[in-house]
Coordinates of C-alpha atoms and ligand atoms in Angstrom, one line a residue:
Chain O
X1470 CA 112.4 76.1 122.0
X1471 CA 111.7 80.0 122.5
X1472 CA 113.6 80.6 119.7
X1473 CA 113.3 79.1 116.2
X1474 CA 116.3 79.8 114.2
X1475 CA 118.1 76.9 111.8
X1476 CA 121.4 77.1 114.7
X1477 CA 119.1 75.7 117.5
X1478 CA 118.0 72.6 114.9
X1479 CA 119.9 69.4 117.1
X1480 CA 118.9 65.8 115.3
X1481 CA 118.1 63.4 118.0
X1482 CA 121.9 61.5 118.9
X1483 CA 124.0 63.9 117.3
X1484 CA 125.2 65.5 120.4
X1485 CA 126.1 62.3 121.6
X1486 CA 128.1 61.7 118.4
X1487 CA 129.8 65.2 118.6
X1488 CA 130.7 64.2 122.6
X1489 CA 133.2 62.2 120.5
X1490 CA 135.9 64.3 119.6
X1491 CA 138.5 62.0 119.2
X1492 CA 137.3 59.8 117.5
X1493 CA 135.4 61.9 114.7
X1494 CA 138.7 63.9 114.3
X1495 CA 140.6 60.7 113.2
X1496 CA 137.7 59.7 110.9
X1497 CA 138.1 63.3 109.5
X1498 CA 141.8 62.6 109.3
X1499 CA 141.4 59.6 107.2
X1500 CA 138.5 61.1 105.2
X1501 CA 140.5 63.8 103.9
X1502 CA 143.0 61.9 102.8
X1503 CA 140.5 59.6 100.6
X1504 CA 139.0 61.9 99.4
X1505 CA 141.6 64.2 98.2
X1506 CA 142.9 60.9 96.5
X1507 CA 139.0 60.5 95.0
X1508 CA 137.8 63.5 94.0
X1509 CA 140.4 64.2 90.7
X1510 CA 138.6 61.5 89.1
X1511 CA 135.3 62.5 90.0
X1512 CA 136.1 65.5 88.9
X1513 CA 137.5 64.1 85.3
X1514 CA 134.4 61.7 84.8
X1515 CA 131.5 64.7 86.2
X1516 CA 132.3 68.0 87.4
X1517 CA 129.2 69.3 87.7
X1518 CA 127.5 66.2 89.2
X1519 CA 130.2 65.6 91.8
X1520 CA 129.4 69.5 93.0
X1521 CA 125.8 68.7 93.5
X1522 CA 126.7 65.0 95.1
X1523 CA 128.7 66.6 97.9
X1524 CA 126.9 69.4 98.2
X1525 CA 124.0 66.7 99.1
X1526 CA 126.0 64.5 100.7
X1527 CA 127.3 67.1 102.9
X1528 CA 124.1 68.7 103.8
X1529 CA 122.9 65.2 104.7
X1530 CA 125.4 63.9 106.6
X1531 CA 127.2 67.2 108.0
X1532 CA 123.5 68.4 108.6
X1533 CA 122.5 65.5 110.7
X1534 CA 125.4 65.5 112.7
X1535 CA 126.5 69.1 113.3
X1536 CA 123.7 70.9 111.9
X1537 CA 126.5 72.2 109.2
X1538 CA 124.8 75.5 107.8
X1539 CA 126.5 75.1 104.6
X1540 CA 129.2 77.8 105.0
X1541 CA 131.6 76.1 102.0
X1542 CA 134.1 76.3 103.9
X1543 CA 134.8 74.1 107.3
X1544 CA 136.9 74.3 110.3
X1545 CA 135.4 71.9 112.2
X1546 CA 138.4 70.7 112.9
X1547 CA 139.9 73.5 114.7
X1548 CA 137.1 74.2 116.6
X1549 CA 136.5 70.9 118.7
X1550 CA 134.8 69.3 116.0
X1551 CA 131.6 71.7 116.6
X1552 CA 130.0 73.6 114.3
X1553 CA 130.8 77.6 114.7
X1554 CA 128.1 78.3 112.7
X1555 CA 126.0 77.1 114.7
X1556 CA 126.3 80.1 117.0
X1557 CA 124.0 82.4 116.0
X1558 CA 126.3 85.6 115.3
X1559 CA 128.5 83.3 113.4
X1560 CA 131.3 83.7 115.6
X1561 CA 134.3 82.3 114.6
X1562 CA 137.0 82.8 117.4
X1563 CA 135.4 81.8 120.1
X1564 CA 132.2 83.0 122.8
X1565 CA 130.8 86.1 123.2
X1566 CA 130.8 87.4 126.6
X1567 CA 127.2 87.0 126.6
X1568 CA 127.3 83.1 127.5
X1569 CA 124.9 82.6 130.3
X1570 CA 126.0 81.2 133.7
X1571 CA 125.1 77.7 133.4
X1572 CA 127.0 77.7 130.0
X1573 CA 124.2 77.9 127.8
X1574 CA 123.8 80.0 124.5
X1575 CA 122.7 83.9 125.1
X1576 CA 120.3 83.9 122.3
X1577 CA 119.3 80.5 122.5
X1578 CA 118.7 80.2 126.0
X1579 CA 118.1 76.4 125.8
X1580 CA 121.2 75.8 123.9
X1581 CA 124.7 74.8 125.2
X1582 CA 126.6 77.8 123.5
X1583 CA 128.3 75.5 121.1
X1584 CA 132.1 77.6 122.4
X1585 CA 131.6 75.9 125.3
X1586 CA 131.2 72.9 123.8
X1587 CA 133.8 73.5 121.7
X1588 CA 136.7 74.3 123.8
X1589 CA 135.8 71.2 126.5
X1590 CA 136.2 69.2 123.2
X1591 CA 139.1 70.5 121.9
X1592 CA 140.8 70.0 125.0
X1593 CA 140.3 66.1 124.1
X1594 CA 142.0 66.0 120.8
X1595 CA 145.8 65.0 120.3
X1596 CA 145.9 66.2 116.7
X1597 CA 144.1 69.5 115.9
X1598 CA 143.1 70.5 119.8
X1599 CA 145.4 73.0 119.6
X1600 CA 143.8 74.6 116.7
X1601 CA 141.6 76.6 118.6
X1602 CA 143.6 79.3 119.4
X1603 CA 144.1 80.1 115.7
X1604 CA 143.0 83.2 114.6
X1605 CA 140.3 82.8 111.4
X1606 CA 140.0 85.2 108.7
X1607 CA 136.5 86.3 107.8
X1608 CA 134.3 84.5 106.1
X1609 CA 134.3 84.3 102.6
X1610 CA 130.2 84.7 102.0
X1611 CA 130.1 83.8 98.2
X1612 CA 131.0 79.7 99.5
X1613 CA 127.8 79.6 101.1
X1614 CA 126.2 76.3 100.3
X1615 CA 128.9 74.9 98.2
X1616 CA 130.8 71.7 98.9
X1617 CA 133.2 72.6 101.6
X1618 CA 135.2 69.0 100.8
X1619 CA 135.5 70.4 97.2
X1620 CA 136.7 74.0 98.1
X1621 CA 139.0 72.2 100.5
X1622 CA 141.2 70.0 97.6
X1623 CA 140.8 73.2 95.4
X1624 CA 142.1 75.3 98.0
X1625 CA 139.3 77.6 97.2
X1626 CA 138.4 78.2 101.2
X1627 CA 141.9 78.9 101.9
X1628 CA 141.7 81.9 100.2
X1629 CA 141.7 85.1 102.4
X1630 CA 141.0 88.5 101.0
X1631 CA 143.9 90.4 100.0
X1632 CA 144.6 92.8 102.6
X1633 CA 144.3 90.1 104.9
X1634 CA 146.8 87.7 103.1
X1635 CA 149.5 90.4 102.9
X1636 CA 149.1 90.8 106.7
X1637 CA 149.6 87.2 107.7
X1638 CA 151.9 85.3 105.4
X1639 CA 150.7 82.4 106.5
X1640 CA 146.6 83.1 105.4
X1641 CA 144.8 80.6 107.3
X1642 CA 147.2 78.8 109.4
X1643 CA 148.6 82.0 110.9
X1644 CA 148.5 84.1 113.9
X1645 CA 148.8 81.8 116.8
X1646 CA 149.6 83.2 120.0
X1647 CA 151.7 80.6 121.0
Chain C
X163 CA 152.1 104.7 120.5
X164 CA 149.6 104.1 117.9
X165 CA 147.9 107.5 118.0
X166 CA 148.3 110.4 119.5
X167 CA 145.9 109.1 122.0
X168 CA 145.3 110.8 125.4
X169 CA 144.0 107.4 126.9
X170 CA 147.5 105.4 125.3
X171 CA 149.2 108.5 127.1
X172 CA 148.1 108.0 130.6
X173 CA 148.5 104.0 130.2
X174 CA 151.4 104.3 129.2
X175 CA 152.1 106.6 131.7
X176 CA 151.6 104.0 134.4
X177 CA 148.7 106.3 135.9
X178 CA 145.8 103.9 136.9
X179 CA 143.3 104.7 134.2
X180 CA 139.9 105.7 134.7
X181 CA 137.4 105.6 131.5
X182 CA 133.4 106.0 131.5
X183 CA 130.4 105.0 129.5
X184 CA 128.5 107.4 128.2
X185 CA 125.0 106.6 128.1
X186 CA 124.3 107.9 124.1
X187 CA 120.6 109.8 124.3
X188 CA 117.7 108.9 122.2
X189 CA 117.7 112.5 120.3
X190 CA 119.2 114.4 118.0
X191 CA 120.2 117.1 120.3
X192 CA 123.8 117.4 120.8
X193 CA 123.5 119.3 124.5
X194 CA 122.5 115.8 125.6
X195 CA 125.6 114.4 124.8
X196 CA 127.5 117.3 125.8
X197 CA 125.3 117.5 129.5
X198 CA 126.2 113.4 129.9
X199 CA 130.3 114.4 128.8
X200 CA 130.6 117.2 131.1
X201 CA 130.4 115.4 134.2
X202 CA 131.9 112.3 132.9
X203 CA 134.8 114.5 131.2
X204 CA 136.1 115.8 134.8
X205 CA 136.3 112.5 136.3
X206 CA 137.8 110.1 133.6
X207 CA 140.7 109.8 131.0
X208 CA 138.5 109.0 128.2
X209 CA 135.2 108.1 127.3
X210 CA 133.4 105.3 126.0
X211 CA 130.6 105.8 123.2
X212 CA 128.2 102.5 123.1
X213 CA 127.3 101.3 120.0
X214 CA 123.4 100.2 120.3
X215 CA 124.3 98.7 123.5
X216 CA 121.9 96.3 125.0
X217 CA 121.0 95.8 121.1
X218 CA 118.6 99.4 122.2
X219 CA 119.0 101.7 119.5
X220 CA 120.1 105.2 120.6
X221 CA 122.1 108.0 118.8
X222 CA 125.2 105.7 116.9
X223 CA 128.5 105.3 118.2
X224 CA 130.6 107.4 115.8
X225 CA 128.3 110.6 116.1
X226 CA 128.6 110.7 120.1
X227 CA 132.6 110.1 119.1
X228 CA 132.2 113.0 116.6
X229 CA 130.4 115.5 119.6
X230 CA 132.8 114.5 121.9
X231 CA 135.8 115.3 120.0
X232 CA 134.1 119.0 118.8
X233 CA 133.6 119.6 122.6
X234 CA 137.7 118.6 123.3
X235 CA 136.8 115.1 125.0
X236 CA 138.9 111.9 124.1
X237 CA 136.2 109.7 123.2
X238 CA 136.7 105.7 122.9
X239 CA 134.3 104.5 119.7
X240 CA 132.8 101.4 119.9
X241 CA 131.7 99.4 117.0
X242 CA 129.8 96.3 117.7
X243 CA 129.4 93.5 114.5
X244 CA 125.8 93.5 115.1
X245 CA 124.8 96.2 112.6
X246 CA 127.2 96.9 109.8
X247 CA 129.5 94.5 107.4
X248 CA 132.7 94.6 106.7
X249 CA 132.7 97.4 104.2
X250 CA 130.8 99.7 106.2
X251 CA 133.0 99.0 109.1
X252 CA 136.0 100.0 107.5
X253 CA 134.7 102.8 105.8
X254 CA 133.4 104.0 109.4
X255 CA 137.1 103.6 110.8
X256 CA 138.2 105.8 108.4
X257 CA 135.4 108.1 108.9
X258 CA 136.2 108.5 112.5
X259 CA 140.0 108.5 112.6
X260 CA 139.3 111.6 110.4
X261 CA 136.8 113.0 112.4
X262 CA 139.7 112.7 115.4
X263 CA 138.8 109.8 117.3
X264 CA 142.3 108.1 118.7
X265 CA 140.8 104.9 120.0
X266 CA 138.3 101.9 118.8
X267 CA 137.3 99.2 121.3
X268 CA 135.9 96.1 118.5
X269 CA 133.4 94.7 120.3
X270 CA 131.2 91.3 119.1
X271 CA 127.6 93.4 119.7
X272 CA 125.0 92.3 122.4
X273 CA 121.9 90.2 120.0
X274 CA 118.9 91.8 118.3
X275 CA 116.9 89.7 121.0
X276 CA 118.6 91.1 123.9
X277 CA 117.1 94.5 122.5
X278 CA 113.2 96.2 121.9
X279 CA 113.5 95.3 117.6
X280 CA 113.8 91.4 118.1
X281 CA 113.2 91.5 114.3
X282 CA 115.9 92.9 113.2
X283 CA 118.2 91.6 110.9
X284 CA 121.7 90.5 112.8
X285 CA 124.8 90.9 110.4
X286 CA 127.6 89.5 111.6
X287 CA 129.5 89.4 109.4
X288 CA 133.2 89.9 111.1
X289 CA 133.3 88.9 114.5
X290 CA 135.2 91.1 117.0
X291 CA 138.5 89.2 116.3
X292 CA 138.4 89.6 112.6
X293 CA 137.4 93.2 113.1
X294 CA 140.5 93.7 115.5
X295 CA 142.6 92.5 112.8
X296 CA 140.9 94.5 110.0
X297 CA 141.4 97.4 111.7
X298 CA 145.5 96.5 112.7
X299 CA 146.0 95.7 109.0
X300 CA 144.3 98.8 107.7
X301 CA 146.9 101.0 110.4
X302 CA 150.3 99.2 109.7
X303 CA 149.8 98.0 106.6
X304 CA 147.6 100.8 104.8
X305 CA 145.1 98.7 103.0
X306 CA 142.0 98.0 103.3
X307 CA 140.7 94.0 103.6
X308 CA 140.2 93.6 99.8
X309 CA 144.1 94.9 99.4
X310 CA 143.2 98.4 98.1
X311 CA 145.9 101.1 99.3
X312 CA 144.8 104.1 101.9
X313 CA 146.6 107.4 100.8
X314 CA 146.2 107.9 105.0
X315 CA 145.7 105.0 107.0
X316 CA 144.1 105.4 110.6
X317 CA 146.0 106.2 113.4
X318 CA 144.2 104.1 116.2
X319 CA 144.7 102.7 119.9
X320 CA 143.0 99.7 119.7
X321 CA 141.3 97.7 121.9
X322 CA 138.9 95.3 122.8
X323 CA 136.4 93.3 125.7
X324 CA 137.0 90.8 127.9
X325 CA 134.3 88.4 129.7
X326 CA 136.0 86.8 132.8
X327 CA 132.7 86.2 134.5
X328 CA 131.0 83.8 132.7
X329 CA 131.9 80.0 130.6
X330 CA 133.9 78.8 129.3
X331 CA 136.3 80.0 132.6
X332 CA 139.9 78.2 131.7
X333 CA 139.8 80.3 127.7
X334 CA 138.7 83.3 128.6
X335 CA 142.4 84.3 129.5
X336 CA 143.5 82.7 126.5
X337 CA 141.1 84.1 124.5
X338 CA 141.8 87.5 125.5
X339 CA 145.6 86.4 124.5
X340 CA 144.4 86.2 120.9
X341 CA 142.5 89.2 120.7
X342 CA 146.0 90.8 122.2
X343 CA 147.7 88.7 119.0
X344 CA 145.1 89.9 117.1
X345 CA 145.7 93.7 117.8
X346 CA 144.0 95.0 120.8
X347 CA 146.6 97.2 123.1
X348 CA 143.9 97.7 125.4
X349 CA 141.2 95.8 127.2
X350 CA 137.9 96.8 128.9
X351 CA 136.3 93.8 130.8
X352 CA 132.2 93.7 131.8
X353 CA 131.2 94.4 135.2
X354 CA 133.4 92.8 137.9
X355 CA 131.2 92.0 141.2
X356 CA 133.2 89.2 142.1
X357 CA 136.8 89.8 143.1
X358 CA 137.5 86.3 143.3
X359 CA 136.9 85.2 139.9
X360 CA 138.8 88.3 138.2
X361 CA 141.6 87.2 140.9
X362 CA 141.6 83.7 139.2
X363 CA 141.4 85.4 135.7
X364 CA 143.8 88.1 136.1
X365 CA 146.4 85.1 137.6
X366 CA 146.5 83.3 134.3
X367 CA 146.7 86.7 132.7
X368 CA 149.8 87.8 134.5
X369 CA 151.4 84.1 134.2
X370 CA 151.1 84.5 130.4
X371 CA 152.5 88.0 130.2
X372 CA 149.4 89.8 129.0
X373 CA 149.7 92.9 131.1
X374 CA 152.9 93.3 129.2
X375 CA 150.8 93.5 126.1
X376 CA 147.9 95.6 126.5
X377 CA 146.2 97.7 129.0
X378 CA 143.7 96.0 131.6
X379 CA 140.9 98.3 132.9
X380 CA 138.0 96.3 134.8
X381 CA 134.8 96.9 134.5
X382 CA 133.1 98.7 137.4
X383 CA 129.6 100.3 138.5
X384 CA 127.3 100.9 141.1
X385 CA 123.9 99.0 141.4
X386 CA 121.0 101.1 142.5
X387 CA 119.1 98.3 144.1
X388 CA 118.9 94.7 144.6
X389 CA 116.0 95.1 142.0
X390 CA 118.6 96.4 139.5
X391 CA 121.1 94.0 140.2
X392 CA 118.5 91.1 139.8
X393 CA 117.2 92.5 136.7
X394 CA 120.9 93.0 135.5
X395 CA 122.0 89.5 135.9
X396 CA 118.7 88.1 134.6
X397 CA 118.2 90.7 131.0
X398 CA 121.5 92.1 130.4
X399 CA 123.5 89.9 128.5
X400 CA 127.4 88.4 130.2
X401 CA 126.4 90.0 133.3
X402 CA 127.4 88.1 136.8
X403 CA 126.2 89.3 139.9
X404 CA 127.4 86.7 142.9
X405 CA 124.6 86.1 145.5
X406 CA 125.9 87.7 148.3
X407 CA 126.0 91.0 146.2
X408 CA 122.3 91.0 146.4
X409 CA 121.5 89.5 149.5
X410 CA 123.8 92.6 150.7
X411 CA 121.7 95.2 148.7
X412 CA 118.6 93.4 150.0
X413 CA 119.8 93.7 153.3
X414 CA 119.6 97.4 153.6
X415 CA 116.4 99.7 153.9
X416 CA 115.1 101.1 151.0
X417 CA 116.7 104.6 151.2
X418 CA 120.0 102.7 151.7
X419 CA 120.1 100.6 148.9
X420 CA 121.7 103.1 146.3
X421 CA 124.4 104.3 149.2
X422 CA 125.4 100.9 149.4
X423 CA 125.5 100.4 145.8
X424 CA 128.2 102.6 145.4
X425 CA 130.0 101.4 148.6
X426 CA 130.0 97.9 146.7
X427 CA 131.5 99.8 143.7
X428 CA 134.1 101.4 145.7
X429 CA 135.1 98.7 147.5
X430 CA 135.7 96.7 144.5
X431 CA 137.7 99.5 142.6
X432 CA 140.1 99.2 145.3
X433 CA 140.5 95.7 145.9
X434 CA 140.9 95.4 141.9
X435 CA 143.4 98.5 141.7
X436 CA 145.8 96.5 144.2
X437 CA 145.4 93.6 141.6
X438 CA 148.7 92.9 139.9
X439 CA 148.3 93.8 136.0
X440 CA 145.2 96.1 136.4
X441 CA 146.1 99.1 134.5
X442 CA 142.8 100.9 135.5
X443 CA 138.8 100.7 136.0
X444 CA 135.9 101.4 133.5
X445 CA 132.8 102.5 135.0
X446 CA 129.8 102.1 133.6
X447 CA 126.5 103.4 134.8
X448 CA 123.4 103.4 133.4
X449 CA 122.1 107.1 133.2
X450 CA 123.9 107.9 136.4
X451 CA 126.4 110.4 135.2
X452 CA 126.5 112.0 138.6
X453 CA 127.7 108.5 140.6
X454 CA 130.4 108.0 138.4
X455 CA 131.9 111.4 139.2
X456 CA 131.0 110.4 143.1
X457 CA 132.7 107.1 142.6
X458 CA 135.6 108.3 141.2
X459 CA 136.1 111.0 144.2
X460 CA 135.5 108.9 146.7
X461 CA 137.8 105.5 145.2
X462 CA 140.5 108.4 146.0
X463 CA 141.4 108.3 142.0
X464 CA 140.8 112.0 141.5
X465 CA 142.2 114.6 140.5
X466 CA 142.4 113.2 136.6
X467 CA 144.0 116.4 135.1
X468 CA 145.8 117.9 137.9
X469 CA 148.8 116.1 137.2
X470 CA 148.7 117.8 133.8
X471 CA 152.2 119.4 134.3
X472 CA 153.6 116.2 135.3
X473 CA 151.8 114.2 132.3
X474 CA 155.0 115.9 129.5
X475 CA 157.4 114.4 131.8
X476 CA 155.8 111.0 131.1
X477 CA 155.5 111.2 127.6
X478 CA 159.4 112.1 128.0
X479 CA 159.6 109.2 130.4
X480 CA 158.0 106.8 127.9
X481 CA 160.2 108.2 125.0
X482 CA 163.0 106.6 127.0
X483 CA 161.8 103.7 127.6
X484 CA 160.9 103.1 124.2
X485 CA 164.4 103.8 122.7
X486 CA 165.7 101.0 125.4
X487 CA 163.5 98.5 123.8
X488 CA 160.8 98.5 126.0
X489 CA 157.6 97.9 124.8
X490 CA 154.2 98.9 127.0
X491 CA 154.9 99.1 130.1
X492 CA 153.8 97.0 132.8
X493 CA 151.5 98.3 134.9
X494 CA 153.1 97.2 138.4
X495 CA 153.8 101.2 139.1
X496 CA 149.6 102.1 139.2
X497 CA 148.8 103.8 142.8
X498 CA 151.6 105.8 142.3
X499 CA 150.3 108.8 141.8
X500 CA 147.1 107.4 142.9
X501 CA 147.9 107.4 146.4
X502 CA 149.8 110.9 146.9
X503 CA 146.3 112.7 145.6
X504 CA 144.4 114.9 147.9
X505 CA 141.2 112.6 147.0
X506 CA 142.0 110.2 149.3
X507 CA 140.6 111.1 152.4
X508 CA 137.5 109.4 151.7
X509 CA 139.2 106.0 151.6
X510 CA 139.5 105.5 155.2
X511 CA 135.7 105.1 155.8
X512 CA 135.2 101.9 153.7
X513 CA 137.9 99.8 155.3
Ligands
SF4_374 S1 130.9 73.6 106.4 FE1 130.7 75.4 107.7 S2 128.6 75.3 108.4 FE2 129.1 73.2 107.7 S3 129.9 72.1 109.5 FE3 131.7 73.0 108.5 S4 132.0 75.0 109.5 FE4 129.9 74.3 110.0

């Protein structure tokens, strides 16, 4: 590795676990749903603890498989189940034009650029595939490294800055093309 | 239209397009942005002011813009995400709508390692999509991203880049769409040296109705050698040069090589201009000011400004068409003026 930024970290088997899409977007499917059911109690008994247990439990297990950079607030989801922050000018909306003929990364040259990846892997999921064409707002840089899970039932990431919001009714979930 | 933009004008128009790069100087001296605009100016509808391409650092993007506009050009700014966040972004559209600039291509920035400071910081913080949409929201709806009202808001023609040469093949037309959703009346794609491929590209494109949406110009230039051409698709980021575009170059002797270089350039402006939903070529060329003006002469698209007195009777034209409901227009009628030039003559000798 030429180039030694935390985007170009891979642990050893989690590309193979990523070439999963469909599977790990039903797990996500499910795990929403228990834990949006958990987490008011978690919440009731420790608020502060349960912060710190899924910040570390996401930085664990999100880190190990898709080298999650902690942005607090995730769209794996829409984006082939592939981390976009692992792309090193944090592009949300897809590849630069800088992706290098054999589809590899233009600043990590011994990368896969990971919108490659994550458009082939979209194209293999029935429920959110189609998410990828959805346009996403900037990112909110105050969530960084706080539970995304958390910000998710509080609907903190959902929150789009003002102008934004006034432009597309719809905040988050707006602005398809199709 | 947007803005009173010069560039939206002749699109709009139906008149294939030409725009140029300007290569911005590393001084402080305005005469060398005005000696690079002359020749440029002649030849081309507007003209495109790099932001630190190559991730080089060179005078910035908005005070080229600001030069060219002084000196009666129609400049195209273009502000990369490398450099600056969101609020210096925004502050810098206001800044050069005021200043007179008409049109702002958003463009995702070539990396710091691509450039000769490796060790500078990389922002990032929009990415050209979100800064498409900043800048929509802050000229139809008046406010800046945080909400805040503008007393003025910017009156821009907006566009933004295209990539059909290199992966993921099957989304870049669809993610072209969404930069189109996302704002962007006009596109400006990187170098085309392989017909076939923008053939494939601009197919999709047509089938989904972009044209219809925004302005296509392809990216064009001449290679000096094969030298050039192998150092460009090996160090310049998104660049694809097909085999047989070097072998070709390698093929001829030495003095050749630059002759044929712009005989490769020609050839593909003309094969792209009788492309269905190409609205016009870009032509970019690294400190060759003088080629560009040759290219454009002998591709049979000059004069640029001679059909000035026909150019009210479009705007009229457009009026019209706006009142019956139609939107931009496609760009089926380009050649039309193109080919009744006197600059054609030269065309014969490359088919
Ligand atoms: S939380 Fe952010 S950084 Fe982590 S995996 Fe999700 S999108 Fe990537």
């Amino acid at each position: 590795m030429t180039i030694n930024l935390p985007e170009a970290r891979r642990w050893p088997g989690s590309e193979w676990i990523k070439n999963h899409p469909a599977a790990l977007e039903r797990i996500y499917a499910v795990s929403v749903k228990a834990f949006t059911r958990v987490y008011p109690a978690m919440k009731k008994i420790a608020p502060q603890s349960s912060e710190r247990v899924m910040v570390f439990v996401e930085a664990v297990g999100k880190g190990y498989v898709w080298n999650c950079q902690m942005c607090g607030q995730c769209i794996l989801h829409s984006t082939g189940m592939t981390c976009p922050m692992n792309c090193p000018k944090n592009l949300r909306n897809g590849p630069c034009g800088g992706v290098r003929a054999n589809g590899h990364c233009e600043v990590i040259p011994e990368r896969m650029c990971v919108w490659v990846q994550a458009w082939e892997r979209s194209q293999a999921m029935a429920v959110y595939g189609h998410k990828i064409v959805t346009l996403q707002p900037p990112v909110n840089r105050a969530l960084k490294n706080t539970s995304s899970w958390i910000n998710m039932v509080e609907g903190t990431d959902q929150i789009t800055p003002p102008g934004w919001a006034a432009a597309s009714p719809t905040g988050n979930e707006g602005l398809e093309h199709r | 239209m947007f803005a009173n933009s010069r560039l939206e004008r002749v699109l709009r128009s139906g008149r294939f397009a030409v725009t140029a790069e300007l290569n911005a100087p590393d001084s402080a001296n305005p005469e060398d942005v005005y000696r690079n605009a002359l020749v440029l100016a002649e030849v081309c509808d507007a003209i495109n002011a790099t932001d630190g391409s190559g991730a080089n650092c060179h005078m910035s993007s908005l005070g080229c813009c600001a030069l060219l506009v002084r000196a009666g050009y129609e400049p195209v700014y273009q502000i990369s995400c490398r450099d600056r966040n969101r609020i210096a972004i925004q502050g810098d559209l206001l800044g050069a709508a005021a200043l007179g600039v008409k049109n702002v291509l958003c463009l995702t920035g070539d990396d710091v390692t691509a450039g000769d400071q490796p060790g500078a910081k990389r922002v990032f913080d929009l990415d050209s999509l979100q800064l498409l949409h900043t800048a929509t929201i802050m000229r139809d709806h008046g406010v800046f991203l945080s909400g805040r009202k503008l007393t003025t808001p910017p009156q821009l023609f907006l566009g933004a880049a295209a990539n059909p040469f290199v992966p993921p093949f099957a989304w870049r037309p669809e993610r072209m769409a969404k930069k189109i959703a996302a704002g962007a009346s006009f596109i400006q794609t990187q170098y085309c040296f392989d017909v076939p491929r923008l053939r494939t590209f601009m197919q999709r494109a047509v089938d989904m109705g972009l044209h219809e949406k925004a302005f296509i110009l392809v990216g064009v230039g001449p290679l000096r050698s094969d030298k050039a051409a192998e150092f460009m698709r090996t160090k310049v980021p998104g660049v694809h040069i097909p085999d047989a575009v070097v072998a070709r170059l390698a093929g001829v002797a030495p003095k050749q090589k630059a002759e044929e270089g712009k005989r490769i350039c020609i050839e593909i402006i003309q094969q792209v201009r009788e492309m269905a939903g190409v609205a016009g070529v870009h032509i970019m060329a690294y400190r060759q000011e003088e080629t560009v003006a040759e290219i454009v002469h002998r591709a049979g698209l000059f004069p640029r400004h001679a059909v000035g007195a026909h150019r009210e009777g479009h705007v009229n034209q457009h009026a019209v068409h706006h009142a019956s409901g139609n939107g931009a227009q496609p760009a089926h009628h380009a050649g039309q003026y193109g080919s009744a030039s006197p600059g054609m003559a030269s065309q014969g000798e490359l088919q």
